[in-house]
Each structure stands twice: as structure tokens, then as C-alpha cells.
Tab-separated table of N, CA and C in Angstrom:
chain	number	residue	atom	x	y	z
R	1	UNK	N	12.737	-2.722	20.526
R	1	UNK	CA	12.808	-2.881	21.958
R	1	UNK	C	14.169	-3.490	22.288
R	2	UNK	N	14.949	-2.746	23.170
R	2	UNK	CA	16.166	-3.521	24.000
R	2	UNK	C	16.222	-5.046	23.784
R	3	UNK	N	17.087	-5.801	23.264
R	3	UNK	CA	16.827	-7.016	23.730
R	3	UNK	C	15.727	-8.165	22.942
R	4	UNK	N	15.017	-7.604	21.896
R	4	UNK	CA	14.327	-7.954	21.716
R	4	UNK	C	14.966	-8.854	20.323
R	5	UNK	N	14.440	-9.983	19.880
R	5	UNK	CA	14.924	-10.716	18.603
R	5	UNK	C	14.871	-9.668	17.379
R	6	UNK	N	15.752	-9.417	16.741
R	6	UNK	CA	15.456	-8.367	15.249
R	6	UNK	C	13.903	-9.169	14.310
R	7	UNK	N	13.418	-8.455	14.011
R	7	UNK	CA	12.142	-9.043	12.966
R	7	UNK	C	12.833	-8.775	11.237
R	8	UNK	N	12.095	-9.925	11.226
R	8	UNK	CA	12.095	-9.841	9.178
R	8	UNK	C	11.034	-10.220	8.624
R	9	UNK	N	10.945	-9.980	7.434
R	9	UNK	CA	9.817	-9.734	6.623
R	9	UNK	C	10.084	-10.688	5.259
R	10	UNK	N	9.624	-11.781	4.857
R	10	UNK	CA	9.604	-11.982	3.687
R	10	UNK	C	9.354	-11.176	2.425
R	11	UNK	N	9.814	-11.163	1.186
R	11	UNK	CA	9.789	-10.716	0.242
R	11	UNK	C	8.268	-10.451	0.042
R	12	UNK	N	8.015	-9.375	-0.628
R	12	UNK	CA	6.504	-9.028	-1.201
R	12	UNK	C	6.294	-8.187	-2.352
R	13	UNK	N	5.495	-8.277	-2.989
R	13	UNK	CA	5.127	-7.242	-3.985
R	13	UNK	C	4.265	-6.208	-3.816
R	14	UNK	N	4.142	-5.103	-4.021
R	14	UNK	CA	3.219	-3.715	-3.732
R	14	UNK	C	2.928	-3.209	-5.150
R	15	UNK	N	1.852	-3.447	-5.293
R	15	UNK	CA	1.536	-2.971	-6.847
R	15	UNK	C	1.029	-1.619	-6.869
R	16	UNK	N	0.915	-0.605	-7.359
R	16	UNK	CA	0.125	1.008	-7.390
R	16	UNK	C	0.048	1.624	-8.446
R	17	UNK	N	-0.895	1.987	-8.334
R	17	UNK	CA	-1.471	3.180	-10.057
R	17	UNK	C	-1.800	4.182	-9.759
R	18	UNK	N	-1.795	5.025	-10.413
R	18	UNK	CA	-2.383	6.188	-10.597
R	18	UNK	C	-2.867	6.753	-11.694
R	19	UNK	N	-4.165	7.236	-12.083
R	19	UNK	CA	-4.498	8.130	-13.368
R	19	UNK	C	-5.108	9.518	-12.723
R	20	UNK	N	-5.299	10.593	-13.192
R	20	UNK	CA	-5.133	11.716	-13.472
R	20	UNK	C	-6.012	12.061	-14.817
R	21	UNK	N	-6.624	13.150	-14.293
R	21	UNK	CA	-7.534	13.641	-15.596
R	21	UNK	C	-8.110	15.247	-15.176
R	22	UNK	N	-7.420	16.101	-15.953
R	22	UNK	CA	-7.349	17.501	-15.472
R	22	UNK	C	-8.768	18.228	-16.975
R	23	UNK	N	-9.666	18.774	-15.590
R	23	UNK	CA	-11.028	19.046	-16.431
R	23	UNK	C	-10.884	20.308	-17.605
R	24	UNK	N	-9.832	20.948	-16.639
R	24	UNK	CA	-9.806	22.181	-17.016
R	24	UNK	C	-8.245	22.359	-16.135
R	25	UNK	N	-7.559	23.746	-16.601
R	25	UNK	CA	-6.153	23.709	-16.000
R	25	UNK	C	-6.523	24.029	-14.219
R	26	UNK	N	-7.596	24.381	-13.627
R	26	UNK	CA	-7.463	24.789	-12.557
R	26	UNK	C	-8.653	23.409	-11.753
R	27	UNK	N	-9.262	22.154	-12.144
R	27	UNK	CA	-9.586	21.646	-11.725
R	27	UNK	C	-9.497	19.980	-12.375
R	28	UNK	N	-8.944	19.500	-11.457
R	28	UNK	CA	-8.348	17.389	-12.045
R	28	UNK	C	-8.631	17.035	-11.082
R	29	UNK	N	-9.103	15.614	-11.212
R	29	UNK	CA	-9.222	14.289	-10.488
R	29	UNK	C	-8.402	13.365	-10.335
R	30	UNK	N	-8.059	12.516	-9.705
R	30	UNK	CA	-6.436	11.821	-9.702
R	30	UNK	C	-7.459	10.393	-8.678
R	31	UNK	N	-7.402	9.338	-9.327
R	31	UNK	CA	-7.307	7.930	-8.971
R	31	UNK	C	-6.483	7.447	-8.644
R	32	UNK	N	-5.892	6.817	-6.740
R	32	UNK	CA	-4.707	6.333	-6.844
R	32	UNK	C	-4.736	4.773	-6.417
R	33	UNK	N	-4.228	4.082	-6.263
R	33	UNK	CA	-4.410	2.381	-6.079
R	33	UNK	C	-3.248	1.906	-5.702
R	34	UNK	N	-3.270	1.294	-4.228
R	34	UNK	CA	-1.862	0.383	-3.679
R	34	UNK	C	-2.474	-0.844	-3.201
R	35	UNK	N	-1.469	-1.493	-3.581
R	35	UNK	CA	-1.556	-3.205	-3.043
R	35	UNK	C	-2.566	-3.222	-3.880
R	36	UNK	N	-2.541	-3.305	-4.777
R	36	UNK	CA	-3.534	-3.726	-6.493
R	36	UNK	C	-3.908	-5.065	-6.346
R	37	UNK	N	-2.907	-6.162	-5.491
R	37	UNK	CA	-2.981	-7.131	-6.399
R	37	UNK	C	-3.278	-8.334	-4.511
R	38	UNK	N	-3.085	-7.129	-3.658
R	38	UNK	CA	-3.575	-7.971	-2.049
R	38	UNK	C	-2.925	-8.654	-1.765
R	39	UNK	N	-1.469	-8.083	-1.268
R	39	UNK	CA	-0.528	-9.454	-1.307
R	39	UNK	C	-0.219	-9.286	-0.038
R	40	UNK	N	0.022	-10.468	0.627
R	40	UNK	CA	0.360	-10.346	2.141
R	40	UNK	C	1.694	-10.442	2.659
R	41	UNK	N	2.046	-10.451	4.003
R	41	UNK	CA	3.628	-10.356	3.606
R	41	UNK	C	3.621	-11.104	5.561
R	42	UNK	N	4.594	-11.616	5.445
R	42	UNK	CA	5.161	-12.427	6.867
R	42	UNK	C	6.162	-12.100	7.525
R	43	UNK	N	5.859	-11.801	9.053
R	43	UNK	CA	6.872	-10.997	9.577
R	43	UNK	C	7.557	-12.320	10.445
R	44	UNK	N	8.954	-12.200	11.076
R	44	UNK	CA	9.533	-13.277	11.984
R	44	UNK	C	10.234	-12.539	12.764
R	45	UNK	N	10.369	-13.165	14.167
R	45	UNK	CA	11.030	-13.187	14.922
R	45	UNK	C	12.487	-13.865	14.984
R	46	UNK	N	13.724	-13.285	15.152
R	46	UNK	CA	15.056	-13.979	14.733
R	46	UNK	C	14.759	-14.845	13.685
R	47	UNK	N	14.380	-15.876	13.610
R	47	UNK	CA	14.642	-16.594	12.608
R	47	UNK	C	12.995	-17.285	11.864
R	48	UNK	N	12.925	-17.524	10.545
R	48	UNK	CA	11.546	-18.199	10.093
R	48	UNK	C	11.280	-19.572	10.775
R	49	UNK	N	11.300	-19.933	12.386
R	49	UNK	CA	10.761	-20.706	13.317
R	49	UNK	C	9.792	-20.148	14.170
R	50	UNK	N	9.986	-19.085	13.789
R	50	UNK	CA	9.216	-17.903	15.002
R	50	UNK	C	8.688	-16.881	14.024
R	51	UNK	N	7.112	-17.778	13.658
R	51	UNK	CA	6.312	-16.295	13.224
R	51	UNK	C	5.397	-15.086	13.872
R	52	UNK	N	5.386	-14.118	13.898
R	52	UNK	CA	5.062	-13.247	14.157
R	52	UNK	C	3.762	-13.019	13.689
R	53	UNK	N	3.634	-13.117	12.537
R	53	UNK	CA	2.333	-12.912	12.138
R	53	UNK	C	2.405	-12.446	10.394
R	54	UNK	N	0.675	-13.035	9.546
R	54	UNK	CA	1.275	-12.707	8.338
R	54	UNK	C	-0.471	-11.233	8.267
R	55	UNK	N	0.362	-10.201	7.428
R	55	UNK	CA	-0.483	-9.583	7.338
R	55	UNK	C	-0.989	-8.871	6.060
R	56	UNK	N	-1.935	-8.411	5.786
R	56	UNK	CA	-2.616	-7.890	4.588
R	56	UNK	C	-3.120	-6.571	4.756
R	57	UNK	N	-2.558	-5.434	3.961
R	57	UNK	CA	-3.507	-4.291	4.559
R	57	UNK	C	-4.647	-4.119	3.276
R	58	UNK	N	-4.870	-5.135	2.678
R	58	UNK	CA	-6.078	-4.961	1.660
R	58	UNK	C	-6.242	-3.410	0.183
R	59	UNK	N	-6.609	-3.763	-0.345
R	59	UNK	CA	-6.531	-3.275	-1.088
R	59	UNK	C	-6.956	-1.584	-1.105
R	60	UNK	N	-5.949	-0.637	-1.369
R	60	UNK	CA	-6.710	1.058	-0.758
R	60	UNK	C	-6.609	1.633	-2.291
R	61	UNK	N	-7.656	2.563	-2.136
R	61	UNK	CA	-8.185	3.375	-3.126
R	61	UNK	C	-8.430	5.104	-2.925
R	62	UNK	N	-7.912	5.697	-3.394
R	62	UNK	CA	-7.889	7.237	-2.876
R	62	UNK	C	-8.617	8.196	-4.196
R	63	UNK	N	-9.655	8.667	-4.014
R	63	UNK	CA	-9.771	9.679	-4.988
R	63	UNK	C	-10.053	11.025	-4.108
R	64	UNK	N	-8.917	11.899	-5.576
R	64	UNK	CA	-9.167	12.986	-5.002
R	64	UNK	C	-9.216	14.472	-6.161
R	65	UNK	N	-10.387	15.254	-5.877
R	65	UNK	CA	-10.482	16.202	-6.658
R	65	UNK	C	-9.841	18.098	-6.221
R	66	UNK	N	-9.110	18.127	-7.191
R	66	UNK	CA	-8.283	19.392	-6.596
R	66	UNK	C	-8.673	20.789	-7.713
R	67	UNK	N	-8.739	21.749	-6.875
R	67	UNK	CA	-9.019	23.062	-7.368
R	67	UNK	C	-8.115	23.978	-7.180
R	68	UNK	N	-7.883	24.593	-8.011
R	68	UNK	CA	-6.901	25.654	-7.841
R	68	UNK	C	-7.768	26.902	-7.791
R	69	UNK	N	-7.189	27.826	-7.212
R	69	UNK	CA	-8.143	29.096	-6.594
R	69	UNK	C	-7.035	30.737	-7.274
């Protein structure tokens, strides 16, 4: 926004995995995993006197099974 104080973000870690396991060549499953480890992170306004807010997007998990046709 015009005018507005720049924001920053403290340092954070993002952890993610993935495994994979193919049944057959035309059908695999794939496990994926971010923010493994739930780490939150703090946003500021101009300067760390002015927080913004600290946030967590919790831990996500995706499975997905793919077919080839």
C-alpha cells in the first residue's frame, strides 16, 4: 500500500518431505509434508517495535495417487 511502513519477517525454518512409491509404472502414491516441524514466523511493521502479528500455518499434509492412462 502507498505509504504504508515496509513489513519484515523474522528468520524461520520450513521443513518438507516427500516419499513416493510407484505400484506399478502407470500407478504411484507420493506423500508430501511442509512446515514438519510448526514453526511460526513474525511479521513487523518498519521496525521490531511494531508487531504485526506472529503466525503459524500448521502443519500440511498432501497425499496423492496418480494414474497414467
Amino acid at each position: 500500500v502507498a505509504g504504508a511502513a515496509p513489513a519484515s519477517v523474522d528468520d524461520y525454518t520450513d521443513v518438507a518431505a516427500s516419499v513416493s512409491y510407484a505400484f506399478t509404472p502407470n500407478l504411484s502414491l507420493t506423500l508430501d509434508g511442509s512446515n514438519l516441524i510448526d514453526e511460526k514466523y513474525t511479521q513487523y511493521l518498519g521496525t521490531k517495535d511494531y508487531l504485526a502479528g506472529s503466525y503459524s500455518t500448521g502443519r500440511r499434509y498432501m497425499l496423492t495417487l496418480r494414474a497414467n492412462f
